[in-house]
Amino acid sequence: MSRWIIPFLVSLTLFLVIESYAFQVIKTLTKNRWLRGLWLLPSLLAYLNFYWVLFTYDRSDGQTKQFQWAVGFLLVVLLPKILLVLVLLGEDIVRWVRKGISAVASSPTRELGGRRKIISQLALGIAAIPLASILYGIFKGKYNFKVLTYQLSFPDLPEAFDGMTITQITDIHSGSFDNKEKIEYAVDLINEQASDMILFTGDIVNNFAREMDPWIDSFKRLNAPMGKYSILGNHDYGDYADWESKEAKKANFQAVKDVHPKIGFELLCNEHRFIEKDGQRLALVGVENWGKGFNQAGDLEKATVGVDREDFKILMSHDPSHWEYKVKKNDFNYQLTLSGHTHGLQFGIEIPGLIRWSPSQYVYKQWAGLYEEYGRYINVNRGFGYHAFPGRVGIWPEITVITLKKA
């Protein structure tokens, strides 16, 4: 409990500053006490609910749906008011600049004047955009599955694999799901791509193997004639929950690994498989999680014992920071890497040809989509499921289909 005291005081202070500043909007627009009270009520309920869940939930339960919805409710009331504050702050800066100019010019009119009603109305209109977006993201966006297709050409791709198709999914986070029909739809959508191979790049659960139990029958329906392969992600190790013993954590980790064959996936833990066709081969390499600054169980050398440098290689590595720091310049030449992990932070704006932004880009250099450096590619899938925030805003759940071509 004591570890939450300082974060609680800091966040409470921040919330109070935002609320007091944003309150100026409704204060400018109406003198009705009931309307002003209704303005404050949702925020009060959101803060009380968030802190109640934060201080009472048992970390041995991992990240519960109750916690996710508390975060969602908090963002619904908080993000629009942050925009309100930015608009009002802009007006105040203009007012203070005018006052400074008047003071320098020795003008008799140095008063700041009251807040203008038109600015408050404009602020409300702007704040309505993120409010509507977040509500859509919670109730619809988290299951707004998109199929993204890429064609990649390589001069060293064996001719037998010219035209081979791969469907990549990642970050299932089954403990967050709450709609059986939508998951069944997504599984059907994956099968409709009729790819030669399906590759899953980690985070099948939030913390516990049991989270996958209700969804095994759904995911084992996935079909691919050349096989289904998978790796582990950072959440699969159970590092984000409190355990009664090391043995319990270890048993859960084994149970998580045992889930993969139950849905027909072959789990690769620092190992590889040769995919053969017409007397030619490519190497599918799967490593455990490797993240900058935390769990670095991934071992490229161990995973490629018996693989030649000249072999065409597809590397599955959950965290794209692995590619940035260990893979893209590696002399062993990993032609194609498939990752996930970032979710694009489940929040951003992507308008092809115009804008592509997410807070995730300030943490990860490769945060969503396809990247190429040194003639090597990485695809960072935006994720199948969701985590922490129970929705997606502008960064939709993704099914990637990649076609390999001989250059």
Coordinates of C-alpha atoms in Angstrom, one line a residue:
M1 CA 0.0 0.0 0.0
S2 CA 2.8 2.4 0.9
R3 CA 4.3 2.3 -2.5
W4 CA 1.2 4.0 -3.9
I5 CA 1.2 7.0 -1.6
I6 CA 3.6 9.2 -3.6
P7 CA 2.1 8.4 -7.0
F8 CA -1.4 9.0 -5.4
L9 CA -0.4 12.5 -4.1
V10 CA 1.2 13.4 -7.4
S11 CA -1.7 12.2 -9.6
L12 CA -4.3 13.8 -7.3
T13 CA -2.5 17.1 -7.4
L14 CA -2.4 16.9 -11.2
F15 CA -6.1 16.0 -11.4
L16 CA -7.0 18.9 -9.2
V17 CA -5.0 21.4 -11.4
I18 CA -6.6 20.1 -14.6
E19 CA -10.1 20.1 -13.0
S20 CA -9.8 23.6 -11.6
Y21 CA -8.5 25.0 -14.9
A22 CA -11.1 23.2 -17.0
F23 CA -13.9 24.3 -14.7
Q24 CA -13.4 27.8 -16.0
V25 CA -15.2 26.7 -19.2
I26 CA -18.5 25.9 -17.6
K27 CA -18.0 28.8 -15.2
T28 CA -17.9 31.1 -18.2
L29 CA -20.8 29.6 -20.0
T30 CA -23.4 29.3 -17.1
K31 CA -24.1 30.4 -13.6
N32 CA -26.4 27.5 -12.9
R33 CA -25.1 25.6 -9.9
W34 CA -26.8 22.4 -11.0
L35 CA -25.1 22.4 -14.4
R36 CA -21.8 23.2 -12.8
G37 CA -22.3 20.3 -10.4
L38 CA -23.1 18.0 -13.3
W39 CA -19.9 19.1 -14.9
L40 CA -17.9 17.9 -12.0
L41 CA -19.8 14.7 -11.2
P42 CA -18.4 12.4 -13.9
S43 CA -14.8 13.4 -13.0
L44 CA -15.4 12.8 -9.3
L45 CA -16.9 9.4 -9.9
A46 CA -14.1 8.5 -12.3
Y47 CA -11.3 9.5 -9.8
L48 CA -13.0 7.8 -6.9
N49 CA -13.5 4.6 -8.9
F50 CA -9.9 4.6 -10.2
Y51 CA -8.4 5.1 -6.7
W52 CA -10.7 2.5 -5.2
V53 CA -9.7 -0.1 -7.7
L54 CA -6.1 0.9 -7.5
F55 CA -5.9 0.5 -3.7
T56 CA -8.2 -2.5 -3.3
Y57 CA -7.4 -4.9 -6.2
D58 CA -5.2 -7.9 -5.5
R59 CA -2.0 -7.9 -7.7
S60 CA -2.1 -11.7 -7.5
D61 CA -5.1 -11.4 -9.8
G62 CA -3.1 -9.6 -12.4
Q63 CA -4.7 -6.9 -14.5
T64 CA -8.4 -7.4 -14.1
K65 CA -11.2 -6.2 -16.3
Q66 CA -12.3 -4.0 -13.4
F67 CA -8.9 -2.2 -13.5
Q68 CA -9.1 -1.8 -17.3
W69 CA -12.5 -0.2 -17.1
A70 CA -11.4 2.1 -14.3
V71 CA -8.6 3.3 -16.6
G72 CA -11.0 3.6 -19.5
F73 CA -13.5 5.7 -17.4
L74 CA -10.7 7.9 -16.2
L75 CA -9.4 8.6 -19.7
V76 CA -13.0 9.4 -20.9
V77 CA -13.2 12.3 -18.4
L78 CA -9.5 13.3 -18.3
L79 CA -8.3 13.5 -21.9
P80 CA -11.0 15.9 -23.1
K81 CA -10.3 18.2 -20.1
I82 CA -6.6 18.2 -20.9
L83 CA -7.5 19.6 -24.4
L84 CA -9.7 22.2 -22.7
V85 CA -6.8 23.2 -20.5
L86 CA -4.6 23.6 -23.6
V87 CA -7.1 25.8 -25.3
L88 CA -7.6 28.0 -22.2
L89 CA -3.9 28.1 -21.6
G90 CA -3.4 29.4 -25.2
E91 CA -5.9 32.2 -24.5
D92 CA -4.2 33.1 -21.3
I93 CA -0.8 33.3 -23.0
V94 CA -2.3 35.8 -25.5
R95 CA -3.8 37.8 -22.7
W96 CA -0.5 37.9 -20.8
V97 CA 1.4 38.9 -23.9
R98 CA -1.0 41.7 -24.6
K99 CA -0.6 42.9 -20.9
G100 CA 3.1 42.9 -21.3
I101 CA 3.0 44.9 -24.5
S102 CA 0.7 47.4 -22.9
A103 CA 3.0 47.7 -19.9
V104 CA 6.0 48.3 -22.1
A105 CA 4.1 50.9 -24.2
S106 CA 2.9 52.6 -21.0
S107 CA -0.7 52.1 -22.2
P108 CA -3.5 52.8 -19.7
T109 CA -5.3 49.6 -20.6
R110 CA -3.3 46.9 -18.8
E111 CA -6.1 44.7 -17.4
L112 CA -6.2 41.1 -18.6
G113 CA -10.0 41.2 -19.0
G114 CA -12.4 38.3 -18.4
R115 CA -12.3 34.9 -20.2
R116 CA -14.2 35.2 -23.5
K117 CA -17.3 33.0 -24.0
I118 CA -16.4 32.2 -27.6
I119 CA -13.1 30.6 -26.5
S120 CA -14.9 28.4 -23.9
Q121 CA -17.4 27.3 -26.6
L122 CA -14.5 26.6 -29.0
A123 CA -12.7 24.6 -26.3
L124 CA -15.9 22.5 -25.7
G125 CA -16.2 21.7 -29.4
I126 CA -12.5 20.6 -29.6
A127 CA -12.8 18.5 -26.4
A128 CA -15.9 16.7 -27.9
I129 CA -13.6 15.1 -30.5
P130 CA -11.4 13.0 -28.1
L131 CA -14.5 12.2 -26.0
A132 CA -16.3 10.7 -28.9
S133 CA -13.2 8.9 -30.1
I134 CA -12.5 7.3 -26.8
L135 CA -16.1 6.2 -26.4
Y136 CA -16.0 4.7 -29.9
G137 CA -12.6 3.1 -29.1
I138 CA -13.9 1.4 -26.0
F139 CA -17.2 0.1 -27.4
K140 CA -16.3 -0.5 -31.0
G141 CA -12.7 0.2 -31.9
K142 CA -11.0 -2.6 -29.9
Y143 CA -12.6 -5.1 -32.3
N144 CA -12.3 -3.0 -35.5
F145 CA -10.0 -5.6 -37.1
K146 CA -8.0 -4.5 -40.1
V147 CA -6.1 -6.6 -42.7
L148 CA -2.9 -5.0 -43.9
T149 CA -1.1 -6.5 -46.8
Y150 CA 2.5 -6.1 -47.9
Q151 CA 4.6 -7.6 -50.8
L152 CA 8.3 -7.8 -50.1
S153 CA 11.0 -8.8 -52.6
F154 CA 14.3 -10.3 -51.8
P155 CA 17.1 -11.3 -54.2
D156 CA 18.1 -14.2 -52.0
L157 CA 14.7 -15.7 -51.5
P158 CA 14.7 -19.4 -52.7
E159 CA 12.7 -19.6 -55.9
A160 CA 10.5 -22.4 -54.4
F161 CA 9.1 -19.8 -51.9
D162 CA 8.3 -17.1 -54.5
G163 CA 4.7 -16.1 -53.8
M164 CA 4.6 -17.6 -50.3
T165 CA 2.1 -15.9 -48.0
I166 CA 2.4 -15.3 -44.3
T167 CA -0.3 -14.1 -41.9
Q168 CA 1.1 -12.5 -38.7
I169 CA -0.9 -11.9 -35.6
T170 CA 0.5 -10.8 -32.2
D171 CA -0.5 -9.7 -28.7
I172 CA -3.7 -11.7 -28.3
H173 CA -3.9 -10.7 -24.6
S174 CA -6.8 -13.2 -24.1
G175 CA -7.4 -12.1 -20.5
S176 CA -8.9 -8.8 -21.8
F177 CA -11.5 -10.3 -24.2
D178 CA -15.2 -9.7 -23.5
N179 CA -17.0 -10.6 -26.8
K180 CA -17.0 -14.1 -28.1
E181 CA -18.7 -13.2 -31.3
K182 CA -16.1 -10.6 -32.3
I183 CA -13.2 -13.0 -31.6
E184 CA -14.9 -15.7 -33.8
Y185 CA -15.2 -13.1 -36.5
A186 CA -11.5 -12.3 -36.3
V187 CA -10.5 -15.9 -36.4
D188 CA -12.7 -16.3 -39.6
L189 CA -11.1 -13.2 -41.0
I190 CA -7.6 -14.7 -40.5
N191 CA -8.7 -18.0 -42.2
E192 CA -10.1 -16.0 -45.1
Q193 CA -6.6 -14.8 -46.0
A194 CA -5.7 -18.4 -46.8
S195 CA -2.1 -17.9 -46.1
D196 CA 0.5 -20.6 -46.4
M197 CA 1.7 -20.0 -42.8
I198 CA 0.4 -18.3 -39.7
L199 CA 2.9 -16.8 -37.3
F200 CA 2.0 -15.5 -33.8
T201 CA 4.6 -13.2 -32.2
G202 CA 3.9 -13.3 -28.5
D203 CA 1.7 -12.2 -25.5
I204 CA -1.0 -14.9 -25.7
V205 CA -2.2 -13.8 -22.1
N206 CA -2.0 -10.9 -19.8
N207 CA -0.5 -12.9 -16.9
F208 CA -2.2 -16.3 -16.4
A209 CA -2.5 -19.4 -18.5
R210 CA -6.1 -19.8 -17.5
E211 CA -7.0 -16.6 -19.3
M212 CA -6.8 -18.6 -22.6
D213 CA -9.1 -21.4 -21.5
P214 CA -12.4 -19.9 -22.9
W215 CA -10.7 -19.1 -26.3
I216 CA -8.9 -22.4 -27.1
D217 CA -11.7 -23.8 -29.3
S218 CA -11.8 -20.5 -31.2
F219 CA -8.1 -20.2 -32.0
K220 CA -7.5 -23.8 -32.7
R221 CA -9.7 -23.3 -35.8
L222 CA -6.9 -21.3 -37.5
N223 CA -5.6 -23.1 -40.6
A224 CA -2.4 -22.9 -42.6
P225 CA -1.0 -25.6 -44.8
M226 CA 2.7 -24.9 -44.1
G227 CA 2.2 -24.7 -40.4
K228 CA 1.4 -22.4 -37.4
Y229 CA 4.3 -21.2 -35.3
S230 CA 4.6 -19.0 -32.2
I231 CA 6.9 -17.3 -29.7
L232 CA 6.6 -15.9 -26.2
G233 CA 6.0 -12.2 -25.3
N234 CA 6.9 -10.3 -22.2
H235 CA 3.5 -10.9 -20.6
D236 CA 3.7 -14.6 -21.0
Y237 CA 6.3 -14.9 -18.3
G238 CA 3.9 -13.8 -15.5
D239 CA 6.2 -10.9 -14.4
Y240 CA 3.4 -8.5 -13.9
A241 CA 1.5 -10.4 -11.1
D242 CA 2.3 -11.2 -7.5
W243 CA 2.9 -14.9 -6.9
E244 CA 2.7 -16.8 -3.7
S245 CA 5.8 -18.7 -4.6
K246 CA 8.5 -19.1 -7.3
E247 CA 7.0 -22.5 -7.9
A248 CA 3.6 -21.1 -8.7
K249 CA 5.0 -18.7 -11.2
K250 CA 7.1 -21.4 -12.8
A251 CA 4.1 -23.7 -13.1
N252 CA 2.0 -20.9 -14.7
F253 CA 4.8 -20.2 -17.2
Q254 CA 4.9 -23.9 -18.2
A255 CA 1.1 -23.8 -18.5
V256 CA 1.3 -20.8 -20.8
K257 CA 3.7 -22.7 -23.0
D258 CA 1.4 -25.7 -23.0
V259 CA -1.4 -23.5 -24.4
H260 CA 0.3 -23.2 -27.8
P261 CA 0.1 -26.8 -28.9
K262 CA -3.6 -26.8 -27.7
I263 CA -4.4 -24.3 -30.4
G264 CA -2.2 -26.0 -32.9
F265 CA 0.8 -23.7 -32.8
E266 CA 4.4 -25.0 -32.5
L267 CA 6.2 -22.8 -29.9
L268 CA 9.7 -21.8 -30.7
C269 CA 11.8 -20.9 -27.7
N270 CA 15.3 -19.8 -28.9
E271 CA 15.1 -22.4 -31.7
H272 CA 14.4 -22.7 -35.4
R273 CA 12.6 -24.8 -38.0
F274 CA 13.5 -25.3 -41.6
I275 CA 10.6 -24.9 -43.9
E276 CA 11.3 -27.0 -47.0
K277 CA 9.7 -27.0 -50.5
D278 CA 10.9 -28.5 -53.8
G279 CA 14.3 -29.3 -52.4
Q280 CA 14.9 -25.7 -51.1
R281 CA 14.5 -24.3 -47.6
L282 CA 14.2 -21.2 -45.5
A283 CA 14.8 -20.9 -41.7
L284 CA 12.1 -19.8 -39.4
V285 CA 13.8 -18.6 -36.2
G286 CA 11.9 -17.9 -33.0
V287 CA 13.4 -16.3 -29.9
E288 CA 12.1 -15.7 -26.4
N289 CA 11.4 -12.1 -25.4
W290 CA 14.2 -9.6 -25.6
G291 CA 13.4 -6.0 -24.5
K292 CA 15.6 -3.0 -24.0
G293 CA 15.9 -2.5 -20.2
F294 CA 14.0 -5.6 -19.1
N295 CA 13.5 -9.4 -19.8
Q296 CA 16.2 -10.4 -22.3
A297 CA 15.7 -14.1 -22.6
G298 CA 16.1 -14.0 -26.4
D299 CA 19.2 -15.8 -27.6
L300 CA 19.9 -15.4 -31.4
E301 CA 23.0 -17.6 -31.3
K302 CA 21.2 -20.5 -29.6
A303 CA 18.3 -20.2 -31.9
T304 CA 20.4 -20.4 -35.0
V305 CA 22.7 -23.3 -34.2
G306 CA 22.7 -25.3 -37.5
V307 CA 21.4 -22.4 -39.6
D308 CA 23.7 -21.1 -42.3
R309 CA 24.3 -17.4 -42.9
E310 CA 23.2 -17.9 -46.6
D311 CA 19.9 -19.4 -45.5
F312 CA 16.9 -17.0 -46.0
K313 CA 15.7 -16.3 -42.5
I314 CA 12.4 -15.1 -41.0
L315 CA 12.9 -14.1 -37.4
M316 CA 10.1 -13.9 -34.9
S317 CA 11.0 -11.6 -32.0
H318 CA 8.3 -10.0 -29.8
D319 CA 9.8 -6.7 -29.0
P320 CA 11.0 -4.4 -31.9
S321 CA 13.8 -3.0 -29.8
H322 CA 15.5 -6.3 -30.3
W323 CA 15.7 -5.6 -34.0
E324 CA 16.9 -2.0 -33.4
Y325 CA 19.7 -3.0 -31.0
K326 CA 20.7 -6.6 -32.0
V327 CA 19.3 -7.7 -35.3
K328 CA 19.2 -5.1 -38.1
K329 CA 23.0 -4.8 -38.3
N330 CA 23.7 -8.4 -37.4
D331 CA 26.2 -10.0 -39.8
F332 CA 24.2 -13.2 -39.8
N333 CA 21.6 -11.4 -42.0
Y334 CA 18.1 -11.7 -40.8
Q335 CA 16.2 -10.7 -43.9
L336 CA 12.7 -10.4 -42.3
T337 CA 11.8 -9.9 -38.7
L338 CA 8.2 -10.0 -37.3
S339 CA 7.4 -8.2 -34.0
G340 CA 4.6 -6.8 -32.0
H341 CA 4.6 -5.6 -28.4
T342 CA 3.9 -1.9 -28.9
H343 CA 0.2 -2.0 -29.8
G344 CA 0.8 1.5 -31.2
L345 CA -0.1 2.3 -27.6
Q346 CA -3.7 1.7 -28.8
F347 CA -4.0 5.4 -29.3
G348 CA -3.0 7.6 -32.2
I349 CA -3.8 9.1 -35.6
E350 CA -3.1 7.3 -38.9
I351 CA -4.3 8.9 -42.1
P352 CA -2.3 7.5 -45.1
G353 CA -0.3 10.2 -46.8
L354 CA -1.2 12.9 -44.3
I355 CA -0.3 12.0 -40.7
R356 CA 1.0 9.1 -38.7
W357 CA 1.3 9.7 -35.0
S358 CA 1.2 7.9 -31.7
P359 CA 2.8 8.5 -28.3
S360 CA 4.4 5.1 -28.9
Q361 CA 6.8 6.6 -31.3
Y362 CA 8.5 8.5 -28.5
V363 CA 9.4 5.1 -26.9
Y364 CA 10.0 2.8 -29.9
K365 CA 11.8 3.8 -33.1
Q366 CA 9.8 1.1 -34.9
W367 CA 6.4 1.3 -33.3
A368 CA 3.9 0.2 -36.0
G369 CA 4.0 -1.0 -39.6
L370 CA 6.8 -1.9 -42.0
Y371 CA 10.4 -0.6 -41.7
E372 CA 13.5 -1.2 -43.8
E373 CA 17.2 -0.6 -43.1
Y374 CA 20.3 -2.1 -44.5
G375 CA 18.1 -4.1 -46.9
R376 CA 16.4 -5.9 -44.0
Y377 CA 12.8 -5.5 -43.0
I378 CA 10.8 -5.5 -39.8
N379 CA 7.0 -5.5 -39.5
V380 CA 5.7 -4.3 -36.2
N381 CA 2.1 -5.6 -36.0
R382 CA -0.3 -3.3 -34.0
G383 CA -1.7 -6.2 -32.1
F384 CA -4.8 -8.4 -32.1
G385 CA -6.0 -7.7 -28.6
Y386 CA -5.8 -4.9 -26.1
H387 CA -4.3 -4.3 -22.7
A388 CA -4.6 -1.8 -19.8
F389 CA -6.9 0.6 -21.7
P390 CA -10.0 -1.4 -22.8
G391 CA -10.2 0.1 -26.2
R392 CA -8.4 1.4 -29.3
V393 CA -8.5 4.9 -30.7
G394 CA -7.1 5.4 -34.2
I395 CA -4.7 2.4 -33.9
W396 CA -6.9 -0.6 -34.9
P397 CA -6.3 -4.3 -34.2
E398 CA -4.3 -5.8 -37.0
I399 CA -4.0 -8.9 -39.1
T400 CA -0.9 -8.7 -41.3
V401 CA -0.5 -10.6 -44.6
I402 CA 2.9 -10.6 -46.2
T403 CA 3.7 -12.0 -49.6
L404 CA 7.3 -13.0 -50.3
K405 CA 8.6 -12.5 -53.8
K406 CA 11.8 -13.4 -55.5
A407 CA 13.4 -10.1 -56.6

